[in-house]
Amino acid sequence: MQLIPAPAGVLEVDALWQNDNPNDPNTDTVALLCHPNPLFDGTMNNKVVTTMYRFARDNGMHVVRFNFRGVGQSTGEHDYAEGEVVDAMTVLQWIAEQTNARKLWLGGFSFGGYVTARVAEQVLEAAHIWGLDDFDVSKIALIAPSVEKNDSTDIDLPTDKTFEIYGNADEVIAPENMQAFADRLGIAVSVVDGAGHFFHGRLSELKKLLETHSNT
């Protein structure tokens, strides 16, 4: 864990570099992961985020997760996704300084799924503003994304790079709304039958689905 400078003070970052080398010659992809809503105890150590972390690590990626402003040792206050997108972009700028890997696997869960979608838009459409022109988004993984309480009507993501996974017994975000969001974007979807929002008892299944979608 380390603290990096950020607009709201500092952000707490957990980076795993393959072979303990940010510039490992055999690693060209880095995964950036976003956690669920801090107002409901969401942190980077959430079990779904940890599942994504292990998936990325086991598939030869560098992996970076972090706590949004106001969570853990990250300073600042919750900013209802706007500041959190800035947080993620700040971490991405830090990543660019640490490693030569330029393929980007973006993953987020719940509130973090919504933030990830917005981050992907920034990287794809406004990278020059952030000084991140050389990143190439390989996949965008939206796990039970919070598309209800956050305005997702104008989100536009590449169909071929984006996928969504949710449980049809989700008790936090209506499955039909997540499906409607995916249908509007025309993205691939996997529905985990009987799984709730936090995928209790279904994390190994989730990890396999991450592998399936990321290898297509």
Short mmCIF file of C-alpha atoms in Angstrom, two decimals:
data_model
loop_
_atom_site.label_atom_id
_atom_site.label_comp_id
_atom_site.label_asym_id
_atom_site.label_seq_id
_atom_site.Cartn_x
_atom_site.Cartn_y
_atom_site.Cartn_z
CA MET A 1 0.00 0.00 0.00
CA GLN A 2 1.13 3.51 -0.68
CA LEU A 3 -0.25 7.03 -0.71
CA ILE A 4 -0.06 9.12 -3.87
CA PRO A 5 -0.82 12.84 -4.36
CA ALA A 6 -4.35 13.59 -5.56
CA PRO A 7 -6.66 16.61 -6.02
CA ALA A 8 -8.40 15.81 -2.72
CA GLY A 9 -5.12 15.22 -0.87
CA VAL A 10 -3.83 11.66 -1.17
CA LEU A 11 -5.16 8.34 -2.46
CA GLU A 12 -4.39 4.94 -0.98
CA VAL A 13 -3.17 2.63 -3.73
CA ASP A 14 -2.47 -1.12 -3.80
CA ALA A 15 -0.37 -2.05 -6.85
CA LEU A 16 0.72 -5.55 -7.81
CA TRP A 17 3.44 -5.68 -10.45
CA GLN A 18 4.11 -8.97 -12.20
CA ASN A 19 7.43 -10.41 -11.03
CA ASP A 20 7.65 -7.38 -8.71
CA ASN A 21 8.71 -5.36 -11.75
CA PRO A 22 6.54 -2.52 -13.10
CA ASN A 23 8.38 -2.88 -16.41
CA ASP A 24 8.38 -6.66 -16.59
CA PRO A 25 9.17 -7.31 -20.28
CA ASN A 26 6.46 -9.96 -20.57
CA THR A 27 3.63 -7.82 -19.17
CA ASP A 28 1.87 -5.36 -21.47
CA THR A 29 -1.48 -5.01 -19.65
CA VAL A 30 -2.43 -3.24 -16.44
CA ALA A 31 -5.81 -3.61 -14.73
CA LEU A 32 -7.37 -0.66 -12.90
CA LEU A 33 -10.17 -1.61 -10.50
CA CYS A 34 -12.90 0.55 -8.93
CA HIS A 35 -14.72 -0.38 -5.73
CA PRO A 36 -18.39 -0.08 -4.65
CA ASN A 37 -20.11 2.83 -2.92
CA PRO A 38 -18.20 4.20 0.09
CA LEU A 39 -21.49 5.31 1.65
CA PHE A 40 -22.32 1.62 2.05
CA ASP A 41 -18.91 0.51 3.33
CA GLY A 42 -17.42 -0.07 -0.12
CA THR A 43 -13.61 -0.31 -0.21
CA MET A 44 -10.94 -1.69 -2.51
CA ASN A 45 -10.88 -4.84 -0.35
CA ASN A 46 -14.45 -5.73 -1.30
CA LYS A 47 -14.76 -9.43 -2.22
CA VAL A 48 -15.89 -8.78 -5.80
CA VAL A 49 -13.04 -6.33 -6.36
CA THR A 50 -10.64 -8.86 -4.85
CA THR A 51 -11.98 -11.48 -7.27
CA MET A 52 -11.20 -9.15 -10.19
CA TYR A 53 -7.78 -8.48 -8.65
CA ARG A 54 -6.99 -12.20 -8.50
CA PHE A 55 -8.30 -12.76 -12.02
CA ALA A 56 -6.05 -10.03 -13.43
CA ARG A 57 -3.04 -11.19 -11.44
CA ASP A 58 -3.51 -14.82 -12.48
CA ASN A 59 -3.84 -13.80 -16.12
CA GLY A 60 -0.52 -12.02 -16.24
CA MET A 61 -1.57 -8.41 -15.75
CA HIS A 62 -0.23 -5.76 -13.47
CA VAL A 63 -3.09 -4.86 -11.11
CA VAL A 64 -3.90 -1.60 -9.35
CA ARG A 65 -6.79 -1.02 -6.97
CA PHE A 66 -7.29 2.02 -4.78
CA ASN A 67 -9.61 3.61 -2.25
CA PHE A 68 -11.75 6.49 -3.44
CA ARG A 69 -11.53 9.81 -1.61
CA GLY A 70 -12.68 9.54 2.01
CA VAL A 71 -12.12 5.77 2.18
CA GLY A 72 -9.37 4.11 4.21
CA GLN A 73 -6.32 6.37 4.15
CA SER A 74 -7.56 8.33 1.10
CA THR A 75 -8.42 11.89 2.08
CA GLY A 76 -11.37 14.00 0.99
CA GLU A 77 -15.13 13.42 0.96
CA HIS A 78 -17.46 11.32 -1.14
CA ASP A 79 -18.35 13.20 -4.32
CA TYR A 80 -21.17 11.14 -5.89
CA ALA A 81 -19.07 9.77 -8.77
CA GLU A 82 -17.74 13.05 -10.16
CA GLY A 83 -14.72 13.31 -7.87
CA GLU A 84 -14.30 9.55 -7.96
CA VAL A 85 -13.78 9.64 -11.73
CA VAL A 86 -11.04 12.22 -11.10
CA ASP A 87 -9.57 9.89 -8.47
CA ALA A 88 -9.41 7.01 -10.95
CA MET A 89 -7.85 9.19 -13.64
CA THR A 90 -5.30 10.43 -11.10
CA VAL A 91 -4.36 6.83 -10.32
CA LEU A 92 -4.11 6.13 -14.05
CA GLN A 93 -1.72 9.06 -14.46
CA TRP A 94 0.34 7.59 -11.63
CA ILE A 95 0.27 4.18 -13.34
CA ALA A 96 1.60 5.78 -16.53
CA GLU A 97 4.61 7.02 -14.54
CA GLN A 98 5.28 3.62 -12.99
CA THR A 99 5.07 1.19 -15.92
CA ASN A 100 5.51 0.98 -19.67
CA ALA A 101 2.46 -1.32 -19.92
CA ARG A 102 -0.11 0.49 -22.03
CA LYS A 103 -2.93 -2.00 -22.57
CA LEU A 104 -5.66 -1.16 -20.07
CA TRP A 105 -8.17 -3.57 -18.52
CA LEU A 106 -10.79 -1.56 -16.65
CA GLY A 107 -13.02 -3.21 -14.07
CA GLY A 108 -15.55 -1.92 -11.58
CA PHE A 109 -18.24 -3.26 -9.28
CA SER A 110 -21.56 -1.56 -8.43
CA PHE A 111 -20.86 2.18 -7.89
CA GLY A 112 -17.36 1.36 -9.13
CA GLY A 113 -18.89 -0.09 -12.29
CA TYR A 114 -20.52 3.24 -13.04
CA VAL A 115 -17.26 5.08 -12.31
CA THR A 116 -15.38 2.63 -14.55
CA ALA A 117 -17.75 3.37 -17.43
CA ARG A 118 -17.08 7.09 -17.02
CA VAL A 119 -13.32 6.50 -16.75
CA ALA A 120 -13.41 4.45 -19.94
CA GLU A 121 -15.11 7.33 -21.72
CA GLN A 122 -12.39 9.70 -20.53
CA VAL A 123 -9.60 7.41 -21.72
CA LEU A 124 -11.28 6.78 -25.07
CA GLU A 125 -12.50 10.29 -25.81
CA ALA A 126 -10.45 12.77 -23.77
CA ALA A 127 -7.13 11.05 -23.05
CA HIS A 128 -5.17 14.06 -24.32
CA ILE A 129 -6.64 16.21 -21.55
CA TRP A 130 -5.14 13.86 -18.97
CA GLY A 131 -1.88 13.26 -20.84
CA LEU A 132 -2.79 9.62 -21.38
CA ASP A 133 -2.92 9.38 -25.17
CA ASP A 134 -0.87 6.20 -25.36
CA PHE A 135 -3.19 3.92 -23.38
CA ASP A 136 -5.16 1.33 -25.33
CA VAL A 137 -8.32 0.07 -23.63
CA SER A 138 -8.53 -3.69 -24.09
CA LYS A 139 -11.58 -4.55 -21.95
CA ILE A 140 -14.18 -2.78 -19.82
CA ALA A 141 -15.73 -5.06 -17.19
CA LEU A 142 -18.90 -3.76 -15.53
CA ILE A 143 -19.94 -5.97 -12.61
CA ALA A 144 -23.49 -5.23 -11.39
CA PRO A 145 -23.01 -1.58 -12.38
CA SER A 146 -25.00 1.06 -10.53
CA VAL A 147 -27.04 2.34 -13.46
CA GLU A 148 -30.08 3.43 -11.42
CA LYS A 149 -28.94 5.99 -8.87
CA ASN A 150 -26.32 7.38 -11.23
CA ASP A 151 -27.31 8.85 -14.60
CA SER A 152 -26.18 6.36 -17.21
CA THR A 153 -28.39 7.52 -20.08
CA ASP A 154 -25.56 9.18 -21.99
CA ILE A 155 -22.86 6.57 -21.42
CA ASP A 156 -21.37 5.38 -24.71
CA LEU A 157 -18.87 2.51 -24.68
CA PRO A 158 -17.35 0.31 -27.41
CA THR A 159 -19.52 -2.75 -27.95
CA ASP A 160 -16.62 -5.06 -28.75
CA LYS A 161 -14.60 -4.20 -25.63
CA THR A 162 -17.29 -3.93 -22.97
CA PHE A 163 -19.13 -6.63 -21.03
CA GLU A 164 -21.48 -6.78 -18.07
CA ILE A 165 -22.03 -9.46 -15.42
CA TYR A 166 -24.88 -9.40 -12.93
CA GLY A 167 -27.02 -11.74 -10.84
CA ASN A 168 -30.71 -12.10 -11.57
CA ALA A 169 -31.42 -12.06 -7.82
CA ASP A 170 -29.68 -8.70 -7.31
CA GLU A 171 -31.36 -6.99 -4.38
CA VAL A 172 -29.60 -3.62 -4.79
CA ILE A 173 -29.84 -2.80 -8.50
CA ALA A 174 -32.81 -4.04 -10.52
CA PRO A 175 -31.65 -6.76 -12.95
CA GLU A 176 -34.02 -5.47 -15.63
CA ASN A 177 -32.35 -2.07 -15.49
CA MET A 178 -28.89 -3.56 -15.84
CA GLN A 179 -30.12 -5.62 -18.77
CA ALA A 180 -31.71 -2.57 -20.39
CA PHE A 181 -28.41 -0.69 -20.01
CA ALA A 182 -26.53 -3.55 -21.69
CA ASP A 183 -29.13 -3.80 -24.46
CA ARG A 184 -28.83 -0.10 -25.22
CA LEU A 185 -25.07 -0.40 -25.58
CA GLY A 186 -25.26 -3.73 -27.38
CA ILE A 187 -22.64 -5.28 -25.10
CA ALA A 188 -22.11 -8.89 -24.07
CA VAL A 189 -23.88 -9.95 -20.86
CA SER A 190 -23.59 -12.89 -18.49
CA VAL A 191 -26.36 -13.40 -15.95
CA VAL A 192 -25.49 -15.49 -12.89
CA ASP A 193 -28.66 -17.34 -12.02
CA GLY A 194 -29.69 -16.88 -8.39
CA ALA A 195 -26.80 -14.56 -7.53
CA GLY A 196 -27.39 -11.47 -5.42
CA HIS A 197 -25.60 -8.16 -5.70
CA PHE A 198 -22.49 -9.27 -3.83
CA PHE A 199 -22.22 -12.70 -5.53
CA HIS A 200 -22.12 -14.49 -2.17
CA GLY A 201 -20.98 -18.05 -2.77
CA ARG A 202 -20.58 -17.36 -6.49
CA LEU A 203 -17.18 -15.66 -6.68
CA SER A 204 -15.44 -18.60 -8.35
CA GLU A 205 -18.14 -18.53 -11.02
CA LEU A 206 -17.61 -14.80 -11.43
CA LYS A 207 -13.86 -15.30 -11.90
CA LYS A 208 -14.48 -17.86 -14.65
CA LEU A 209 -16.82 -15.45 -16.42
CA LEU A 210 -14.18 -12.73 -16.25
CA GLU A 211 -11.77 -15.10 -17.96
CA THR A 212 -14.31 -16.07 -20.61
CA HIS A 213 -15.17 -12.49 -21.51
CA SER A 214 -11.61 -11.23 -21.39
CA ASN A 215 -10.32 -13.91 -23.73
CA THR A 216 -12.83 -13.21 -26.50
#
